[in-house]
Amino acid sequence: MSGMRLLVAIELPDAIKYRLAALCSGLHGAKWTDPAQMHLTLRFVGEVDAPVAGDIADALGQVFAPRFELELAGIGDFTARGRPQVLWVGVRLNAALATLQGKVEAAVRRAGIAPEPRKFHPHVTLARFDRGGGWTNFVRYVTAHEPFAAGPFAVDEFVLFRSVLGSEGATHHVEVTYPLTYARDAAE
């Protein structure tokens, strides 16, 4: 295998994916994310060769962090040139999530990957847009679905995914699952 596209993420419980799936309609120009593929990205790595993928997997195995609870809250978007590009559900940021993300970033960098230049903005992608989606429809959609909240839910592991791009979007395959520890174990 010459290369693979990797990302590090938190898988979502089925009950949360079910809640998110209920949001996935009614917006012109949206390419909806398959609920089975929904996750919270801690670090997008990108395309790497097999030896580097092994280094990343090993470095992530040295990440020790406590289990925690997470809650999804709010709907928002990333825009480019004045148009929505990505529709997302936000995450109530908490110290444990920020700590885990920082440790994942440090591990990936130790494996030789360049630092992530963008600030961490935790979210779950609901849809991506082609050029046709208009602001009027978008604002109406967000207004109809706010306020949105789901959870809290337990986060007791994170995952290294291999991401395969296809005509229907990306499909994520678990490469390695890393358990989080109980709080007292993480301190040791």
GROMACS .gro file of C-alpha atoms in nm:
model
  188
    1MET     CA    1   0.000   0.000   0.000
    2SER     CA    2   0.164   0.322  -0.114
    3GLY     CA    3  -0.029   0.566   0.099
    4MET     CA    4  -0.331   0.622   0.313
    5ARG     CA    5  -0.538   0.919   0.420
    6LEU     CA    6  -0.562   0.936   0.801
    7LEU     CA    7  -0.750   1.125   1.067
    8VAL     CA    8  -0.781   1.096   1.444
    9ALA     CA    9  -1.132   1.130   1.581
   10ILE     CA   10  -1.391   1.053   1.845
   11GLU     CA   11  -1.661   0.814   1.729
   12LEU     CA   12  -2.014   0.913   1.819
   13PRO     CA   13  -2.262   0.682   1.989
   14ASP     CA   14  -2.545   0.553   1.770
   15ALA     CA   15  -2.804   0.748   1.971
   16ILE     CA   16  -2.620   1.073   1.893
   17LYS     CA   17  -2.585   0.982   1.524
   18TYR     CA   18  -2.961   0.917   1.520
   19ARG     CA   19  -3.027   1.268   1.658
   20LEU     CA   20  -2.791   1.418   1.400
   21ALA     CA   21  -2.949   1.220   1.115
   22ALA     CA   22  -3.280   1.395   1.193
   23LEU     CA   23  -3.111   1.723   1.092
   24CYS     CA   24  -2.996   1.590   0.754
   25SER     CA   25  -3.266   1.715   0.519
   26GLY     CA   26  -3.440   2.026   0.399
   27LEU     CA   27  -3.149   2.233   0.276
   28HIS     CA   28  -3.103   2.298  -0.097
   29GLY     CA   29  -2.751   2.238  -0.226
   30ALA     CA   30  -2.637   2.033   0.075
   31LYS     CA   31  -2.443   1.709   0.035
   32TRP     CA   32  -2.535   1.539   0.362
   33THR     CA   33  -2.287   1.332   0.561
   34ASP     CA   34  -2.386   0.968   0.602
   35PRO     CA   35  -2.471   0.941   0.974
   36ALA     CA   36  -2.264   0.620   0.995
   37GLN     CA   37  -1.957   0.830   0.901
   38MET     CA   38  -2.017   1.115   1.149
   39HIS     CA   39  -1.739   1.176   1.401
   40LEU     CA   40  -1.558   1.456   1.581
   41THR     CA   41  -1.214   1.511   1.426
   42LEU     CA   42  -0.931   1.569   1.671
   43ARG     CA   43  -0.666   1.594   1.398
   44PHE     CA   44  -0.682   1.550   1.022
   45VAL     CA   45  -0.348   1.402   0.916
   46GLY     CA   46  -0.393   1.360   0.541
   47GLU     CA   47  -0.207   1.134   0.301
   48VAL     CA   48   0.093   0.947   0.444
   49ASP     CA   49   0.291   0.639   0.348
   50ALA     CA   50   0.268   0.314   0.546
   51PRO     CA   51   0.583   0.363   0.760
   52VAL     CA   52   0.467   0.710   0.869
   53ALA     CA   53   0.121   0.569   0.941
   54GLY     CA   54   0.289   0.317   1.170
   55ASP     CA   55   0.482   0.594   1.345
   56ILE     CA   56   0.158   0.787   1.397
   57ALA     CA   57  -0.019   0.479   1.535
   58ASP     CA   58   0.270   0.418   1.776
   59ALA     CA   59   0.283   0.781   1.890
   60LEU     CA   60  -0.092   0.786   1.953
   61GLY     CA   61  -0.047   0.476   2.168
   62GLN     CA   62   0.150   0.695   2.411
   63VAL     CA   63  -0.143   0.935   2.462
   64PHE     CA   64  -0.289   0.902   2.810
   65ALA     CA   65  -0.595   1.107   2.896
   66PRO     CA   66  -0.899   1.059   3.118
   67ARG     CA   67  -1.244   0.958   3.005
   68PHE     CA   68  -1.490   1.245   2.991
   69GLU     CA   69  -1.837   1.350   2.884
   70LEU     CA   70  -1.915   1.556   2.577
   71GLU     CA   71  -2.221   1.750   2.471
   72LEU     CA   72  -2.311   1.871   2.123
   73ALA     CA   73  -2.465   2.218   2.106
   74GLY     CA   74  -2.551   2.467   1.836
   75ILE     CA   75  -2.551   2.471   1.459
   76GLY     CA   76  -2.308   2.676   1.255
   77ASP     CA   77  -2.110   2.693   0.935
   78PHE     CA   78  -1.772   2.754   0.782
   79THR     CA   79  -1.793   3.001   0.496
   80ALA     CA   80  -1.576   3.086   0.198
   81ARG     CA   81  -1.628   3.384  -0.028
   82GLY     CA   82  -1.951   3.470   0.151
   83ARG     CA   83  -2.117   3.132   0.101
   84PRO     CA   84  -2.164   2.844   0.343
   85GLN     CA   85  -1.922   2.559   0.269
   86VAL     CA   86  -1.977   2.329   0.568
   87LEU     CA   87  -2.278   2.296   0.798
   88TRP     CA   88  -2.185   2.163   1.141
   89VAL     CA   89  -2.309   2.092   1.491
   90GLY     CA   90  -2.086   2.241   1.756
   91VAL     CA   91  -1.943   2.094   2.072
   92ARG     CA   92  -1.945   2.244   2.417
   93LEU     CA   93  -1.571   2.274   2.463
   94ASN     CA   94  -1.444   2.142   2.792
   95ALA     CA   95  -1.100   2.107   2.943
   96ALA     CA   96  -1.082   1.731   2.891
   97LEU     CA   97  -1.157   1.759   2.519
   98ALA     CA   98  -0.902   2.038   2.477
   99THR     CA   99  -0.641   1.832   2.667
  100LEU     CA  100  -0.703   1.522   2.456
  101GLN     CA  101  -0.682   1.721   2.133
  102GLY     CA  102  -0.356   1.882   2.246
  103LYS     CA  103  -0.205   1.544   2.329
  104VAL     CA  104  -0.315   1.401   1.994
  105GLU     CA  105  -0.162   1.701   1.813
  106ALA     CA  106   0.166   1.656   2.003
  107ALA     CA  107   0.176   1.283   1.923
  108VAL     CA  108   0.117   1.340   1.553
  109ARG     CA  109   0.392   1.602   1.547
  110ARG     CA  110   0.633   1.360   1.722
  111ALA     CA  111   0.562   1.119   1.437
  112GLY     CA  112   0.691   1.379   1.191
  113ILE     CA  113   0.370   1.547   1.075
  114ALA     CA  114   0.374   1.926   1.039
  115PRO     CA  115   0.177   2.126   1.297
  116GLU     CA  116  -0.189   2.198   1.224
  117PRO     CA  117  -0.199   2.569   1.134
  118ARG     CA  118  -0.569   2.613   1.210
  119LYS     CA  119  -0.711   2.657   1.557
  120PHE     CA  120  -0.905   2.357   1.687
  121HIS     CA  121  -1.278   2.414   1.634
  122PRO     CA  122  -1.458   2.101   1.756
  123HIS     CA  123  -1.760   2.013   1.543
  124VAL     CA  124  -1.945   1.733   1.366
  125THR     CA  125  -1.994   1.793   0.993
  126LEU     CA  126  -2.356   1.756   0.882
  127ALA     CA  127  -2.320   1.867   0.519
  128ARG     CA  128  -2.098   2.023   0.258
  129PHE     CA  129  -2.227   2.263  -0.005
  130ASP     CA  130  -2.189   2.299  -0.376
  131ARG     CA  131  -2.211   2.649  -0.514
  132GLY     CA  132  -2.592   2.646  -0.537
  133GLY     CA  133  -2.684   2.677  -0.168
  134GLY     CA  134  -2.824   3.021  -0.091
  135TRP     CA  135  -2.803   3.214   0.236
  136THR     CA  136  -3.180   3.262   0.261
  137ASN     CA  137  -3.244   2.890   0.264
  138PHE     CA  138  -2.948   2.837   0.495
  139VAL     CA  139  -3.060   3.094   0.752
  140ARG     CA  140  -3.413   2.948   0.746
  141TYR     CA  141  -3.270   2.600   0.809
  142VAL     CA  142  -3.054   2.709   1.103
  143THR     CA  143  -3.338   2.911   1.256
  144ALA     CA  144  -3.570   2.609   1.234
  145HIS     CA  145  -3.322   2.377   1.410
  146GLU     CA  146  -3.183   2.603   1.684
  147PRO     CA  147  -3.128   2.562   1.966
  148PHE     CA  148  -2.985   2.215   1.912
  149ALA     CA  149  -2.824   2.004   2.182
  150ALA     CA  150  -2.747   1.633   2.218
  151GLY     CA  151  -2.583   1.446   2.500
  152PRO     CA  152  -2.396   1.444   2.719
  153PHE     CA  153  -2.235   1.116   2.620
  154ALA     CA  154  -1.931   0.931   2.747
  155VAL     CA  155  -1.604   0.952   2.555
  156ASP     CA  156  -1.388   0.658   2.655
  157GLU     CA  157  -1.174   0.612   2.344
  158PHE     CA  158  -1.042   0.782   2.034
  159VAL     CA  159  -0.970   0.630   1.695
  160LEU     CA  160  -0.716   0.645   1.414
  161PHE     CA  161  -0.923   0.623   1.095
  162ARG     CA  162  -0.819   0.552   0.738
  163SER     CA  163  -1.035   0.770   0.514
  164VAL     CA  164  -1.118   0.654   0.162
  165LEU     CA  165  -1.259   0.910  -0.079
  166GLY     CA  166  -1.537   0.796  -0.311
  167SER     CA  167  -1.811   0.939  -0.528
  168GLU     CA  168  -2.048   0.948  -0.229
  169GLY     CA  169  -1.794   1.114   0.000
  170ALA     CA  170  -1.540   0.976   0.245
  171THR     CA  171  -1.573   0.638   0.413
  172HIS     CA  172  -1.382   0.597   0.738
  173HIS     CA  173  -1.230   0.267   0.847
  174VAL     CA  174  -1.097   0.204   1.197
  175GLU     CA  175  -0.724   0.135   1.197
  176VAL     CA  176  -0.657   0.152   1.575
  177THR     CA  177  -0.875   0.229   1.877
  178TYR     CA  178  -0.711   0.391   2.180
  179PRO     CA  179  -0.888   0.362   2.515
  180LEU     CA  180  -0.899   0.656   2.750
  181THR     CA  181  -0.831   0.588   3.115
  182TYR     CA  182  -1.009   0.654   3.438
  183ALA     CA  183  -0.900   0.988   3.583
  184ARG     CA  184  -0.669   0.839   3.845
  185ASP     CA  185  -0.503   0.611   3.586
  186ALA     CA  186  -0.430   0.911   3.359
  187ALA     CA  187  -0.242   1.086   3.640
  188GLU     CA  188   0.000   0.795   3.687
   0.00000   0.00000   0.00000
